[in-house]
Structures are given as C-alpha cells and as structure tokens.
C-alpha atoms as a printed R data frame, in Angstrom:
    type eleno elety resid chain resno       x       y        z
1   ATOM     1    CA   THR     A     1 -62.705 142.468 -128.007
2   ATOM     2    CA   MET     A     2 -64.388 139.195 -128.672
3   ATOM     3    CA   ALA     A     3 -61.500 138.198 -131.045
4   ATOM     4    CA   SER     A     4 -58.799 139.270 -128.637
5   ATOM     5    CA   PRO     A     5 -60.001 139.026 -125.068
6   ATOM     6    CA   VAL     A     6 -57.742 139.979 -122.211
7   ATOM     7    CA   ALA     A     7 -57.320 138.097 -118.854
8   ATOM     8    CA   THR     A     8 -57.954 140.829 -116.262
9   ATOM     9    CA   PHE     A     9 -60.437 143.544 -115.464
10  ATOM    10    CA   ALA     A    10 -57.664 146.023 -114.965
11  ATOM    11    CA   ARG     A    11 -56.402 145.494 -118.536
12  ATOM    12    CA   ALA     A    12 -59.896 145.475 -119.935
13  ATOM    13    CA   LEU     A    13 -60.714 148.797 -118.316
14  ATOM    14    CA   GLU     A    14 -57.551 150.281 -119.517
15  ATOM    15    CA   LEU     A    15 -58.125 149.203 -123.152
16  ATOM    16    CA   ALA     A    16 -61.787 150.156 -123.099
17  ATOM    17    CA   GLY     A    17 -60.750 153.863 -123.592
18  ATOM    18    CA   ASP     A    18 -63.413 156.500 -123.191
19  ATOM    19    CA   ALA     A    19 -66.266 154.063 -123.949
20  ATOM    20    CA   LYS     A    20 -65.382 152.075 -120.817
21  ATOM    21    CA   VAL     A    21 -67.527 148.996 -121.722
22  ATOM    22    CA   VAL     A    22 -66.244 145.746 -120.427
23  ATOM    23    CA   ILE     A    23 -67.953 142.429 -121.133
24  ATOM    24    CA   ALA     A    24 -66.748 139.736 -118.993
25  ATOM    25    CA   CYS     A    25 -66.742 135.896 -119.440
26  ATOM    26    CA   THR     A    26 -68.083 133.598 -116.851
27  ATOM    27    CA   GLY     A    27 -65.481 132.068 -114.422
28  ATOM    28    CA   THR     A    28 -63.511 133.176 -111.497
29  ATOM    29    CA   TYR     A    29 -61.002 136.103 -111.592
30  ATOM    30    CA   ASP     A    30 -58.302 136.403 -108.867
31  ATOM    31    CA   GLU     A    31 -58.008 140.133 -108.712
32  ATOM    32    CA   HIS     A    32 -59.312 143.293 -107.133
33  ATOM    33    CA   VAL     A    33 -61.512 145.459 -109.470
34  ATOM    34    CA   GLN     A    34 -60.840 149.194 -109.111
35  ATOM    35    CA   VAL     A    35 -63.078 151.689 -110.964
36  ATOM    36    CA   ALA     A    36 -62.023 155.346 -110.838
37  ATOM    37    CA   ALA     A    37 -63.901 156.612 -113.935
38  ATOM    38    CA   GLY     A    38 -67.109 156.009 -115.555
39  ATOM    39    CA   ALA     A    39 -67.581 152.453 -116.873
40  ATOM    40    CA   ARG     A    40 -70.103 149.858 -117.748
41  ATOM    41    CA   ILE     A    41 -69.172 146.351 -116.769
42  ATOM    42    CA   TYR     A    42 -71.355 143.359 -117.781
43  ATOM    43    CA   GLY     A    43 -70.540 139.828 -116.459
44  ATOM    44    CA   SER     A    44 -71.987 136.228 -117.013
45  ATOM    45    CA   PHE     A    45 -71.221 135.771 -120.618
46  ATOM    46    CA   ASP     A    46 -70.312 132.271 -121.771
47  ATOM    47    CA   CYS     A    47 -67.383 133.036 -124.066
48  ATOM    48    CA   ASP     A    48 -67.002 129.418 -125.149
49  ATOM    49    CA   ASN     A    49 -70.603 129.363 -126.471
50  ATOM    50    CA   GLY     A    50 -70.743 132.419 -128.711
51  ATOM    51    CA   TRP     A    51 -70.677 134.959 -125.881
52  ATOM    52    CA   ALA     A    52 -74.279 133.855 -124.875
53  ATOM    53    CA   TYR     A    53 -75.685 135.516 -121.765
54  ATOM    54    CA   ALA     A    54 -75.434 132.918 -118.894
55  ATOM    55    CA   PRO     A    55 -76.891 134.304 -115.601
56  ATOM    56    CA   ALA     A    56 -76.838 130.861 -113.982
57  ATOM    57    CA   ASP     A    57 -72.993 130.859 -114.312
58  ATOM    58    CA   PRO     A    58 -71.903 134.249 -112.892
59  ATOM    59    CA   THR     A    59 -68.570 136.086 -113.404
60  ATOM    60    CA   THR     A    60 -66.937 135.957 -110.008
61  ATOM    61    CA   ILE     A    61 -64.192 138.230 -108.627
62  ATOM    62    CA   GLU     A    62 -62.443 136.508 -105.775
63  ATOM    63    CA   PRO     A    63 -59.032 137.870 -104.925
64  ATOM    64    CA   SER     A    64 -56.676 135.652 -103.128
65  ATOM    65    CA   ASP     A    65 -55.198 138.420 -101.022
66  ATOM    66    CA   ALA     A    66 -56.688 140.914  -98.541
67  ATOM    67    CA   GLY     A    67 -58.522 143.977  -99.704
68  ATOM    68    CA   TYR     A    68 -61.786 145.026 -101.383
69  ATOM    69    CA   ALA     A    69 -63.040 142.782 -104.221
70  ATOM    70    CA   LEU     A    70 -64.635 145.875 -105.712
71  ATOM    71    CA   GLU     A    71 -63.504 149.428 -105.209
72  ATOM    72    CA   ILE     A    72 -65.294 152.475 -106.770
73  ATOM    73    CA   ARG     A    73 -63.905 155.934 -105.729
74  ATOM    74    CA   ASP     A    74 -63.958 159.497 -106.722
75  ATOM    75    CA   GLY     A    75 -66.245 158.993 -109.749
76  ATOM    76    CA   VAL     A    76 -68.452 161.640 -111.143
77  ATOM    77    CA   ASP     A    77 -69.285 159.601 -114.245
78  ATOM    78    CA   ARG     A    78 -71.844 156.845 -114.284
79  ATOM    79    CA   VAL     A    79 -70.660 153.317 -113.189
80  ATOM    80    CA   LEU     A    80 -72.831 150.351 -113.940
81  ATOM    81    CA   VAL     A    81 -71.985 146.816 -112.851
82  ATOM    82    CA   GLU     A    82 -74.232 143.852 -113.839
83  ATOM    83    CA   ASP     A    83 -74.154 140.094 -113.213
84  ATOM    84    CA   ILE     A    84 -70.983 139.841 -111.218
85  ATOM    85    CA   HIS     A    85 -70.295 138.137 -107.872
86  ATOM    86    CA   PHE     A    86 -67.639 139.821 -105.615
87  ATOM    87    CA   VAL     A    87 -66.145 137.753 -102.814
88  ATOM    88    CA   ALA     A    88 -63.633 139.214 -100.324
89  ATOM    89    CA   LEU     A    89 -61.010 137.038  -98.640
90  ATOM    90    CA   ASP     A    90 -61.516 136.063  -95.008
91  ATOM    91    CA   ALA     A    91 -59.467 138.141  -92.492
92  ATOM    92    CA   GLN     A    92 -55.987 136.937  -92.205
93  ATOM    93    CA   SER     A    93 -55.079 138.334  -88.815
94  ATOM    94    CA   ALA     A    94 -56.602 139.280  -85.469
95  ATOM    95    CA   GLY     A    95 -58.808 142.273  -85.538
96  ATOM    96    CA   GLU     A    96 -58.790 142.473  -89.413
97  ATOM    97    CA   SER     A    97 -62.039 143.059  -91.287
98  ATOM    98    CA   SER     A    98 -63.218 141.549  -94.568
99  ATOM    99    CA   VAL     A    99 -65.000 143.999  -96.735
100 ATOM   100    CA   GLY     A   100 -66.516 142.976 -100.073
101 ATOM   101    CA   ALA     A   101 -66.701 146.391 -101.700
102 ATOM   102    CA   ILE     A   102 -66.401 150.046 -101.067
103 ATOM   103    CA   VAL     A   103 -68.134 152.858 -102.933
104 ATOM   104    CA   ALA     A   104 -66.908 156.264 -102.023
105 ATOM   105    CA   ASP     A   105 -67.300 159.766 -103.331
106 ATOM   106    CA   SER     A   106 -69.057 158.520 -106.444
107 ATOM   107    CA   ASP     A   107 -72.245 160.230 -107.769
108 ATOM   108    CA   ALA     A   108 -73.902 157.572 -109.931
109 ATOM   109    CA   VAL     A   109 -73.291 153.893 -109.197
110 ATOM   110    CA   THR     A   110 -75.665 151.126 -110.165
111 ATOM   111    CA   LEU     A   111 -75.192 147.512 -109.161
112 ATOM   112    CA   ARG     A   112 -77.664 145.276 -110.869
113 ATOM   113    CA   ARG     A   113 -77.934 141.572 -110.311
114 ATOM   114    CA   THR     A   114 -74.700 141.849 -108.444
115 ATOM   115    CA   ARG     A   115 -73.711 140.068 -105.280
116 ATOM   116    CA   ILE     A   116 -71.172 141.368 -102.838
117 ATOM   117    CA   GLU     A   117 -69.969 138.891 -100.136
118 ATOM   118    CA   ALA     A   118 -67.544 139.704  -97.348
119 ATOM   119    CA   GLY     A   119 -65.519 136.998  -95.744
120 ATOM   120    CA   THR     A   120 -65.262 136.272  -92.075
121 ATOM   121    CA   GLY     A   121 -63.702 139.013  -89.890
122 ATOM   122    CA   GLY     A   122 -60.836 138.233  -87.616
123 ATOM   123    CA   ASP     A   123 -61.405 137.724  -83.874
124 ATOM   124    CA   GLY     A   124 -59.998 140.630  -81.873
125 ATOM   125    CA   ALA     A   125 -56.637 140.166  -80.166
126 ATOM   126    CA   ASN     A   126 -56.779 138.997  -76.556
127 ATOM   127    CA   GLY     A   127 -56.705 141.730  -73.996
128 ATOM   128    CA   THR     A   128 -53.967 142.015  -71.468
129 ATOM   129    CA   LEU     A   129 -54.382 142.471  -67.676
130 ATOM   130    CA   THR     A   130 -52.372 145.244  -66.147
131 ATOM   131    CA   SER     A   131 -52.227 144.478  -62.468
132 ATOM   132    CA   PHE     A   132 -52.185 147.204  -59.838
133 ATOM   133    CA   THR     A   133 -52.757 147.499  -56.184
134 ATOM   134    CA   TYR     A   134 -55.694 149.606  -55.011
135 ATOM   135    CA   PRO     A   135 -54.664 152.208  -52.480
136 ATOM   136    CA   SER     A   136 -55.489 151.583  -48.838
137 ATOM   137    CA   ALA     A   137 -58.498 153.106  -47.327
138 ATOM   138    CA   THR     A   138 -56.428 155.520  -45.142
139 ATOM   139    CA   ALA     A   139 -54.707 156.799  -48.348
140 ATOM   140    CA   LEU     A   140 -58.098 157.577  -49.850
141 ATOM   141    CA   ALA     A   141 -59.612 159.225  -46.719
142 ATOM   142    CA   GLY     A   142 -60.232 162.959  -47.053
143 ATOM   143    CA   ASN     A   143 -57.981 165.586  -45.549
144 ATOM   144    CA   ASN     A   144 -58.558 166.737  -41.960
145 ATOM   145    CA   ALA     A   145 -60.216 169.993  -41.177
146 ATOM   146    CA   ASN     A   146 -58.189 172.984  -39.858
147 ATOM   147    CA   LEU     A   147 -60.083 174.299  -36.844
148 ATOM   148    CA   THR     A   148 -63.465 175.373  -38.333
149 ATOM   149    CA   ALA     A   149 -62.287 175.348  -42.040
150 ATOM   150    CA   GLY     A   150 -63.210 172.154  -43.910
151 ATOM   151    CA   GLY     A   151 -60.554 169.838  -45.120
152 ATOM   152    CA   MET     A   152 -58.987 170.652  -48.519
153 ATOM   153    CA   PRO     A   153 -59.895 168.458  -51.541
154 ATOM   154    CA   LYS     A   154 -57.865 165.243  -51.650
155 ATOM   155    CA   VAL     A   155 -56.023 164.619  -54.891
156 ATOM   156    CA   CYS     A   156 -55.136 160.971  -55.626
157 ATOM   157    CA   ALA     A   157 -53.158 159.438  -58.457
158 ATOM   158    CA   CYS     A   158 -54.983 156.842  -60.413
159 ATOM   159    CA   PRO     A   159 -53.211 153.419  -60.761
160 ATOM   160    CA   GLY     A   160 -53.710 153.587  -64.686
161 ATOM   161    CA   GLY     A   161 -52.360 157.138  -64.845
162 ATOM   162    CA   GLY     A   162 -54.067 160.550  -64.309
163 ATOM   163    CA   HIS     A   163 -55.484 162.005  -61.205
164 ATOM   164    CA   THR     A   164 -58.823 162.319  -59.457
165 ATOM   165    CA   SER     A   165 -59.966 164.618  -56.604
166 ATOM   166    CA   GLY     A   166 -62.592 164.508  -53.804
167 ATOM   167    CA   GLY     A   167 -64.406 167.579  -52.799
168 ATOM   168    CA   GLY     A   168 -63.464 169.865  -49.905
169 ATOM   169    CA   GLY     A   169 -64.964 169.386  -46.414
170 ATOM   170    CA   GLY     A   170 -67.683 171.599  -45.103
171 ATOM   171    CA   ASN     A   171 -66.826 174.356  -42.573
172 ATOM   172    CA   GLY     A   172 -67.519 173.910  -39.026
173 ATOM   173    CA   HIS     A   173 -69.424 176.305  -36.722
174 ATOM   174    CA   ILE     A   174 -68.628 177.333  -33.217
175 ATOM   175    CA   GLY     A   175 -71.171 176.673  -30.514
176 ATOM   176    CA   GLY     A   176 -72.161 173.088  -31.515
177 ATOM   177    CA   ARG     A   177 -74.078 173.908  -34.564
178 ATOM   178    CA   ARG     A   178 -73.840 171.590  -37.384
179 ATOM   179    CA   GLY     A   179 -71.060 171.892  -39.986
180 ATOM   180    CA   GLY     A   180 -71.619 173.016  -43.524
181 ATOM   181    CA   GLU     A   181 -71.861 170.612  -46.370
182 ATOM   182    CA   GLY     A   182 -68.720 169.554  -48.152
183 ATOM   183    CA   THR     A   183 -68.334 169.636  -51.934
C-alpha cells in the first residue's frame, strides 16, 4: 500500500492477493520478477513526490545475478506490465546467453512502454584440435577383382569414429570387352 510499501516485486505480488495490482516506485530493483498468475504491474511512480507518475524516471529491474529479468509462464489470466525497464546481467561464462525476458505458455500478456534489454552474451569456448593421421593411399584403394567379378566394397574406419564404404567394382567380360560400371 502507499502507507506501507514493500521492497520487492516478489513480496508485492504475494500481498496483492487476487487483485494482483502492483504499483512500483521509480528506482532500481535487484531482483528477478516472476509472474505466474494474472497481474497488473505499473512502474514509474515517484513515491517521494505523492506517488506522481514520472515516466522520465522509470522503474528498473536489474538483477545482479544471471537469469531472466522478467519471467512470465503458464498464465491463462491477463498480465499487464507498464513503464518498467528490465535489464539482464551480461553472461558470466563462455557460451552463456543473456536473456532479458521470457514469456512462455501465457495467453494474454501486454507490455506497454516497457523496455527489455539483454546483456552481452559470452563468447563460445575455444575449440580443441583432435589430431589424426590420414590413412595412406594404398589403404584407401579399392579391393581387387576376382577373375571377372568386380572387387568387393572397401570398408574403412574413419579417424573420428564410425565407418565409410566405397562401392563394389564392376564385373569384367571375357573377350576384351569393356568391364561393367562399379557402384
């Protein structure tokens, strides 16, 4: 209430009961806002000046640890967020993302005059080189024919694991005619 405000959005949403109306003072809050039920959240009120609307001085949610600044999930009731700036922390380790907000499986969400800002993502980890020796050309050559029957397919083990196979050779013909095509 105006007479007895609380310090966090989590507590305000808990106390708001079924009405779920939260009016937030200007300033910066170090927390993650999680909304799992219908709510109306209004920011940018100057609580030191009679709760006057102060859009030039937004309410800012800027958590000092990793995670979404705003998370709205599994809501079937209406969620309205106005005049709030959400800022996610920069990635803290290699390959990590920074995501300002996530809205998932929620039917009616309105963000009005709301800014969502992701931090800088982390560079990916350096790759590693796994060295290997290519097989010799003779090891990769196809199998020899057996009289007029073409050579059987050659199966080779790949250096990184697994196998590959060449096709079978074409069958030859007696009398000098050209051999059949291989596969």
